mmCIF file of C-alpha atoms and ligand atoms in Angstrom:
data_model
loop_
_atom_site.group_PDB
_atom_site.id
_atom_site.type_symbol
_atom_site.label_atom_id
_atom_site.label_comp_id
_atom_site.label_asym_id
_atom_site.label_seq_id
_atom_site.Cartn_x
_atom_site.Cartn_y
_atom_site.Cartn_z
ATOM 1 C CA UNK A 133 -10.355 10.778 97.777
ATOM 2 C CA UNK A 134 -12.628 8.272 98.632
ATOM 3 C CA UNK A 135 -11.155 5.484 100.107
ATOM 4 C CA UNK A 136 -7.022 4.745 100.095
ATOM 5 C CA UNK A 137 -5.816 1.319 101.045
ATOM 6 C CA UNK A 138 -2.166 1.446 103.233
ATOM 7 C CA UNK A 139 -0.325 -1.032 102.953
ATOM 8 C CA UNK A 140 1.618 -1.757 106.064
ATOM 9 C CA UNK A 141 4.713 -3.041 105.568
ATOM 10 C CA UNK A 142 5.288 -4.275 109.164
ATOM 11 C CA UNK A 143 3.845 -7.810 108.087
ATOM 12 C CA UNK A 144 6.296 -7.982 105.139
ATOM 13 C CA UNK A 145 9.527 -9.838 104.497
ATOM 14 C CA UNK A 146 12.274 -6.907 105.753
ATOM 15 C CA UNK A 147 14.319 -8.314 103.267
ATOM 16 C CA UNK A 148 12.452 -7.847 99.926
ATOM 17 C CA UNK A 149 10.975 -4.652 101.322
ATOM 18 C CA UNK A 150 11.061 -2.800 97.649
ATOM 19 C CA UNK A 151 9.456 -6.017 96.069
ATOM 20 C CA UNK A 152 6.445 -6.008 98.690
ATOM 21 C CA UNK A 153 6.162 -2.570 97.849
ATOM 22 C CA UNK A 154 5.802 -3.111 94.317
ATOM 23 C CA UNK A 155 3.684 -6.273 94.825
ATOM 24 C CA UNK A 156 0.895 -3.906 96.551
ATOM 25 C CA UNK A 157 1.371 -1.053 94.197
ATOM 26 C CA UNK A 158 0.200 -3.654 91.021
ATOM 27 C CA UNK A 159 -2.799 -4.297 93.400
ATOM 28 C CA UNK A 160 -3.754 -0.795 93.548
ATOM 29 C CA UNK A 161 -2.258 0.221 96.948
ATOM 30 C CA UNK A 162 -2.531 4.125 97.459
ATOM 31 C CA UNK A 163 -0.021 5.014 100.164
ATOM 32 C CA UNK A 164 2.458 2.945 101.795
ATOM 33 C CA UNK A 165 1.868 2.667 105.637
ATOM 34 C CA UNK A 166 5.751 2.513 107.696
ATOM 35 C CA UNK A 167 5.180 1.861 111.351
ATOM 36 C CA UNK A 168 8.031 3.047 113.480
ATOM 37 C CA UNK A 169 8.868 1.791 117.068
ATOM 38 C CA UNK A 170 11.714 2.310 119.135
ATOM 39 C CA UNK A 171 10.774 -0.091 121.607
ATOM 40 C CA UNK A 172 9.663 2.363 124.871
ATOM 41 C CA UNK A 173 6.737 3.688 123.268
ATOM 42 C CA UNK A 174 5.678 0.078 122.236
ATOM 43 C CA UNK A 175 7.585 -2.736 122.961
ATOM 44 C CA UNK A 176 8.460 -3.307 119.365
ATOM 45 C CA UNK A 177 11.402 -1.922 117.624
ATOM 46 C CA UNK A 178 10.937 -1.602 113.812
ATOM 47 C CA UNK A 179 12.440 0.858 110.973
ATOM 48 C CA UNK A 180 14.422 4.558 111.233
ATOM 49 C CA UNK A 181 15.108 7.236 108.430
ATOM 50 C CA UNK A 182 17.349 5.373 106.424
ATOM 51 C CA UNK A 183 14.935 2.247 105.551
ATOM 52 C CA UNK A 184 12.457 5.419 105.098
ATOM 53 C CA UNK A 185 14.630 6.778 102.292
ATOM 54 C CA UNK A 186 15.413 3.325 100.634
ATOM 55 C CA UNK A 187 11.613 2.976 100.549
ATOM 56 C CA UNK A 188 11.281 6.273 99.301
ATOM 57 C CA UNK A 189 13.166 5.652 96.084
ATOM 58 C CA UNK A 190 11.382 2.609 95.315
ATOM 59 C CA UNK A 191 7.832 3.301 95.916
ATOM 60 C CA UNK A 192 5.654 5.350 93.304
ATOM 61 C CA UNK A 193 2.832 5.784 95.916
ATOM 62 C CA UNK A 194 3.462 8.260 99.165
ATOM 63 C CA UNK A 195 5.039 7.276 102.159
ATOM 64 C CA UNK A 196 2.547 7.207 105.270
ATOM 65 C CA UNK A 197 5.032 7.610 108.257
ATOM 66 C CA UNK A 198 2.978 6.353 111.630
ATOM 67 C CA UNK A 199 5.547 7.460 114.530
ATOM 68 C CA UNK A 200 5.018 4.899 117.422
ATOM 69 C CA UNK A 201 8.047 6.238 119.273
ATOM 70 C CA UNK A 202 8.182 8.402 122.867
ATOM 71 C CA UNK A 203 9.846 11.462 121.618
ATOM 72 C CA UNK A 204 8.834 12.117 118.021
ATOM 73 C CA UNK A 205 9.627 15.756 117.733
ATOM 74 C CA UNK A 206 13.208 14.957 117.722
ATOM 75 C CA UNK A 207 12.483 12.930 114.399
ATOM 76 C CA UNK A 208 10.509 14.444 112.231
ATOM 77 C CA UNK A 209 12.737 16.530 110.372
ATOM 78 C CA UNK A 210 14.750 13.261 109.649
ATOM 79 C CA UNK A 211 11.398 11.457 108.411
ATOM 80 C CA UNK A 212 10.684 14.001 106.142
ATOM 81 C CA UNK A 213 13.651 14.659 104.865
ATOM 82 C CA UNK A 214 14.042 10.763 104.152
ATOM 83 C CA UNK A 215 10.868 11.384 102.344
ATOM 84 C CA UNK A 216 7.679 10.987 104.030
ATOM 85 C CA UNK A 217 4.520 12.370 102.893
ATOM 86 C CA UNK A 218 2.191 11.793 106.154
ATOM 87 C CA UNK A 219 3.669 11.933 109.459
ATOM 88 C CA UNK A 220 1.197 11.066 112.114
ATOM 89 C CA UNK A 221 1.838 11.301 115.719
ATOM 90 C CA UNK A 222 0.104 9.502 119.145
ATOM 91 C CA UNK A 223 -1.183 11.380 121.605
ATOM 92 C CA UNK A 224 -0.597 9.747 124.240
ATOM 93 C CA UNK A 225 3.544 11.311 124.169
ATOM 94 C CA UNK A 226 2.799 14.950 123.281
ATOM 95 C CA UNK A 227 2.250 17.702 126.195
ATOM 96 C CA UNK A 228 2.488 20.124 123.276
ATOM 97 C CA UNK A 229 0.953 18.098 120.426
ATOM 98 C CA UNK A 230 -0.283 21.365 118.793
ATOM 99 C CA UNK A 231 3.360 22.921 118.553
ATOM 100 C CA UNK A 232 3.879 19.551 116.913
ATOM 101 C CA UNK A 233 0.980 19.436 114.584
ATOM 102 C CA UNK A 234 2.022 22.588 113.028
ATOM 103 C CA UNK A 235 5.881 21.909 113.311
ATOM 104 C CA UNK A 236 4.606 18.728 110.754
ATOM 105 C CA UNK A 237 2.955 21.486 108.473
ATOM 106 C CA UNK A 238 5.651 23.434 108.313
ATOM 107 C CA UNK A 239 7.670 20.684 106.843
ATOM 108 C CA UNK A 240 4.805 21.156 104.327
ATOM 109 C CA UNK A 241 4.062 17.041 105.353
ATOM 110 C CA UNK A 242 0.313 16.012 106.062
ATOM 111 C CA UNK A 243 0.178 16.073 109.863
ATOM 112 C CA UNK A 244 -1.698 13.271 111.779
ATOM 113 C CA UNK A 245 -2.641 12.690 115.069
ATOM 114 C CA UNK A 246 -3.185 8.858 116.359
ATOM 115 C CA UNK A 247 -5.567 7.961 118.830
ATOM 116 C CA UNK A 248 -4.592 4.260 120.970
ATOM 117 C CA UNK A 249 -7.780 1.959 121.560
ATOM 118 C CA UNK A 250 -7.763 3.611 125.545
ATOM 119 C CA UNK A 251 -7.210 7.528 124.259
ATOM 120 C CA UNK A 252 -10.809 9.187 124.416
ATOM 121 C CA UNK A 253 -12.365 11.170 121.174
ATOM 122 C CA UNK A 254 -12.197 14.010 123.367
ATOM 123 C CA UNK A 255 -8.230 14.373 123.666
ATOM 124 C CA UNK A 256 -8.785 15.774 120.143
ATOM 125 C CA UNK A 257 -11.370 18.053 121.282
ATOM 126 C CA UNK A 258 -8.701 21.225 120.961
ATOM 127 C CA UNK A 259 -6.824 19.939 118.014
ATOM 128 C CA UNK A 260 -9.532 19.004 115.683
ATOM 129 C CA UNK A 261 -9.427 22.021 113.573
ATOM 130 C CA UNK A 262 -5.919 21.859 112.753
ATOM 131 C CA UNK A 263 -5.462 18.397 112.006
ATOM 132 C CA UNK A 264 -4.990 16.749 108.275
ATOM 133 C CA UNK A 265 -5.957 13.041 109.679
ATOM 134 C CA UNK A 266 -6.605 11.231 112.391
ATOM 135 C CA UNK A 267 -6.031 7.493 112.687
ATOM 136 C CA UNK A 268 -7.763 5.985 114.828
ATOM 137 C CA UNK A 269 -5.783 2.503 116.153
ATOM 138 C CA UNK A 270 -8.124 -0.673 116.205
ATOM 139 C CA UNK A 271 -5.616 -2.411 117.959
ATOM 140 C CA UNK A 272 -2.958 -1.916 120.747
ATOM 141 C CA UNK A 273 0.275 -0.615 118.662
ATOM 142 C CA UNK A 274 3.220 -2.670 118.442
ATOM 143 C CA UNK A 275 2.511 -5.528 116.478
ATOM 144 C CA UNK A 276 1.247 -6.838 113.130
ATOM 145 C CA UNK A 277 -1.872 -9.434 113.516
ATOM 146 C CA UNK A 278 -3.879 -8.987 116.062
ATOM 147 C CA UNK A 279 -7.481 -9.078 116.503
ATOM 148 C CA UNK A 280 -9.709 -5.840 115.493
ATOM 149 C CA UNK A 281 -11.310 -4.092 118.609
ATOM 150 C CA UNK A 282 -14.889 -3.848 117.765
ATOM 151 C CA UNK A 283 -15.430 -0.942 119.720
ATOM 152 C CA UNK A 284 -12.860 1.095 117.163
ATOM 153 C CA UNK A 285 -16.334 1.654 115.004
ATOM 154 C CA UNK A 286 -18.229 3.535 117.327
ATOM 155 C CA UNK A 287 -14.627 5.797 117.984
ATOM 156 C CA UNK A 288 -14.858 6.462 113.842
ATOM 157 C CA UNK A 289 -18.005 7.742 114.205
ATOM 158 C CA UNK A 290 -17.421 9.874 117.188
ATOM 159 C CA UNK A 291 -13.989 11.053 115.687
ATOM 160 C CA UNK A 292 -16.091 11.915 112.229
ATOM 161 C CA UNK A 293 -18.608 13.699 114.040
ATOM 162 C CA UNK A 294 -16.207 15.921 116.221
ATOM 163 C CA UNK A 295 -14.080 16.592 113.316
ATOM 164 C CA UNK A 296 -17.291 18.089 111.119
ATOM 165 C CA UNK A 297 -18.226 19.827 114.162
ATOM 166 C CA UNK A 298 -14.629 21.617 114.496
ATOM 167 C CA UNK A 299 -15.600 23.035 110.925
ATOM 168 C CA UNK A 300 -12.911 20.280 109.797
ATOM 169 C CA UNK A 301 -14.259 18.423 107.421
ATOM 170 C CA UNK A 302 -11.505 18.216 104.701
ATOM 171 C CA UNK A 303 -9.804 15.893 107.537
ATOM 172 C CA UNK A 304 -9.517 11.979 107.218
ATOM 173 C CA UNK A 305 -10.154 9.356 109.261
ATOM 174 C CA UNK A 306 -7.332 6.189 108.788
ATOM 175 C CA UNK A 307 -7.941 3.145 110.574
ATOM 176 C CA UNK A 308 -5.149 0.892 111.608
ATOM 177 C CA UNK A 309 -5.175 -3.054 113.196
ATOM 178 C CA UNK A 310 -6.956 -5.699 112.222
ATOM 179 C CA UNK A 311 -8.578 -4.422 108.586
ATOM 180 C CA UNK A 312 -9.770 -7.416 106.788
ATOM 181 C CA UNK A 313 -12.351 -8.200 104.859
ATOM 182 C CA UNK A 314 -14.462 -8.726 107.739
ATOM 183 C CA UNK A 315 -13.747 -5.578 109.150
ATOM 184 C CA UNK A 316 -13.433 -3.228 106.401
ATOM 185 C CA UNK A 317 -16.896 -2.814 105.846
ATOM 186 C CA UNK A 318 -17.914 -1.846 109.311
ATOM 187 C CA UNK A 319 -14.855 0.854 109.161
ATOM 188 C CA UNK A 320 -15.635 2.088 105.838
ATOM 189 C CA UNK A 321 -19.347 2.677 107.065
ATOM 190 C CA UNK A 322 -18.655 4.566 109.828
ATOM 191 C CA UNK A 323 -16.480 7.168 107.794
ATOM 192 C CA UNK A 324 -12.823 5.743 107.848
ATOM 193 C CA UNK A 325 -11.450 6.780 104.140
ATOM 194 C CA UNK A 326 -7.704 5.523 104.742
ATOM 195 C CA UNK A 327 -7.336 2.030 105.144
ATOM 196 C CA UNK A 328 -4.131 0.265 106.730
ATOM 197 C CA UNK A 329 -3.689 -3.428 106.244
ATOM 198 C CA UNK A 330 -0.379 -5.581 107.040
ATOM 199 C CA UNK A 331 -1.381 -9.239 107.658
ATOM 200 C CA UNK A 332 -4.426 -9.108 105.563
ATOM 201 C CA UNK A 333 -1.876 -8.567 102.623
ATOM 202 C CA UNK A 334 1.317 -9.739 103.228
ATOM 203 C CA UNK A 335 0.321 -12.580 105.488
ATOM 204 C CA UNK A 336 -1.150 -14.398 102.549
ATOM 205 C CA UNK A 337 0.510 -15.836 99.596
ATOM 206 C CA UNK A 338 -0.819 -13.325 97.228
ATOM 207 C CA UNK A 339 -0.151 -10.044 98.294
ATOM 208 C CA UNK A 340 -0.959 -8.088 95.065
ATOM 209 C CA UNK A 341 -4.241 -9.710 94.738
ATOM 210 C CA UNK A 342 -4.889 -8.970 98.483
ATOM 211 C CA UNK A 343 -4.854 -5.333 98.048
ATOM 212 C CA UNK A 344 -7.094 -5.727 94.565
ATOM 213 C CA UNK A 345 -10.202 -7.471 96.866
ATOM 214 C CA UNK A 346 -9.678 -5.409 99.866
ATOM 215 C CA UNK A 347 -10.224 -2.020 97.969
ATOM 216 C CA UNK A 348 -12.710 -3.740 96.145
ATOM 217 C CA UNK A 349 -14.855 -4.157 99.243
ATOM 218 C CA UNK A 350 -13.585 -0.942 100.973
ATOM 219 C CA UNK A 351 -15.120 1.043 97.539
ATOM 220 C CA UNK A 352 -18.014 -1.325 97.803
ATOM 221 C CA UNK A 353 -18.709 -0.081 101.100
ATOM 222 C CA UNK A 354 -17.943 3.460 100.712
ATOM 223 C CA UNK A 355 -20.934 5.933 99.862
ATOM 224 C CA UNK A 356 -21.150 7.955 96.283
ATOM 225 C CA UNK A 357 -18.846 10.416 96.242
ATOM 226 C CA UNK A 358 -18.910 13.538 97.023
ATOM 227 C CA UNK A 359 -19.033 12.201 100.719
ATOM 228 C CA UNK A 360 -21.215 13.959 102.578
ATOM 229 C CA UNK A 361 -23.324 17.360 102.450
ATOM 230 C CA UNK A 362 -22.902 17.926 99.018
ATOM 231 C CA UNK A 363 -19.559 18.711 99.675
ATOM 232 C CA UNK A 364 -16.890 18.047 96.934
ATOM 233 C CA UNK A 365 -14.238 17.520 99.472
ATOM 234 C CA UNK A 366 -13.755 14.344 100.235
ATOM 235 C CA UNK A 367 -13.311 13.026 103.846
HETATM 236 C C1 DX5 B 995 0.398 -1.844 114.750
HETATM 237 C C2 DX5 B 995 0.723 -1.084 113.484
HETATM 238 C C3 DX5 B 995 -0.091 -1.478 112.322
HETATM 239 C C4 DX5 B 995 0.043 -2.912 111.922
HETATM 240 C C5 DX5 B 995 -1.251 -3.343 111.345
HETATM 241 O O1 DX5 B 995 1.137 -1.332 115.779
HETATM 242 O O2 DX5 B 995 0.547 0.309 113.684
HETATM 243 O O3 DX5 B 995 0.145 -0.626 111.214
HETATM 244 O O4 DX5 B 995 1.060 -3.156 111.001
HETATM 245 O O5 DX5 B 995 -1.156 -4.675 111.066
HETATM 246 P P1 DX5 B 995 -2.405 -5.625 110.894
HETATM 247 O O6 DX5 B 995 -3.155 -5.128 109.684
HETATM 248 O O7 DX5 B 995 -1.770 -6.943 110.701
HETATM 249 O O8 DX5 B 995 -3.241 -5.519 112.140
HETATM 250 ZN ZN1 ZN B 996 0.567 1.671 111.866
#
């Protein structure tokens, strides 16, 4: 890997869903990023299992399932099921988040954890090692739009650091809020390898050549692979 643009379909029309996804996929998209809400969590209510599964058959890239919702171990059997391949999860809900990090695995899914713009680095302090992602929110979840939190870079760094330092550093870092092409430089630079972007794309007119200049400048800004420490693992 070295760096995966995520598309997030929250900014897209909800009624041509399988022709946005398509639309990003010709631009080079590498995952598909579906933000759920169910409205107590975050005061947004957005998309369940069964759009999951529509979007399952039509997309050609995996399925990047971000769980915004106040009781997500009662769903993830029905998001993987309906085909996720990344199911990440806030901390902020989970008193047992790692009985829930490895109930993920076990569904043999790629198990994040999500950090909000208030959550410190260190609430990952005992689940670092176990982790296949973070993603780190550079914006207050519930919306598509708003304005990147500048502090977020600094909190990629920190993440990045305790993460290599938990002997973990096959994990990612995914970014999500405000990615332009402004921003994705900074993010990119401070180790964030998966990128999620919903107005930036489907906010402009062009959604397909979006996603071809905003990887362009992500992989512009990304250091020579292998990553870091000789390593061939990618972050
Ligand atoms: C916010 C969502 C994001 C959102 C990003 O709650 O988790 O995935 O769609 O949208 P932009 O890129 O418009 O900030
Ligand atoms: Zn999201």
């Amino acid at each position: 890997m070295s760096v995966l643009i995520a598309p997030s379909i929250l900014s897209a029309d909800f009624a041509a869903l399988g022709d946005a996804v398509a639309a990003v996929e010709r631009g080079g998209a590498d995952l598909i990023h579906v933000d759920v809400m169910d409205g107590h969590f975050v005061p947004n209510i957005t998309i369940g299992p069964a759009v999951v599964r529509s979007l399952k058959r039509r997309a050609k890239v995996p399925l990047d399932v971000h769980l915004m919702i106040s009781d997500p171990d009662r769903y993830l059997d029905a998001f993987a099921e309906a085909g996720a391949a990344m199911i990440s999860v806030h901390v902020e809900v989970l008193p047992h988040l790692h009985r829930t990090v490895h109930a993920i695995k076990a569904l043999k899914k790629r198990a994040g954890v999500v950090l909000n713009p208030s959550t410190p680095v260190s609430a990952l302090e005992e689940i670092a090692g176990d982790v296949d992602f973070v993603l780190v929110m550079s914006v207050n979840p519930g919306f598509g739009g708003q304005s990147f939190i500048p502090h977020s870079v600094a909190k990629i760094r920190a993440v990045r650091a305790l993460l290599d330092r938990a002997g973990n550093t096959a994990a990612s870092i995914e970014v999500d809020g405000g990615i332009d092409l402004v921003t994705v430089g900074g993010v990119v630079a401070a180790g964030a390898r998966i990128l999620v972007a919903g107005n930036a794309l489907f906010g402009t007119p062009d959604p397909e050549a979006a996603t071809r200049a905003l990887k362009a400048a992500a992989l512009a800004a990304a250091p020579p692979s292998p990553a870091s420490k000789g390593s061939s693992v990618a972050h």
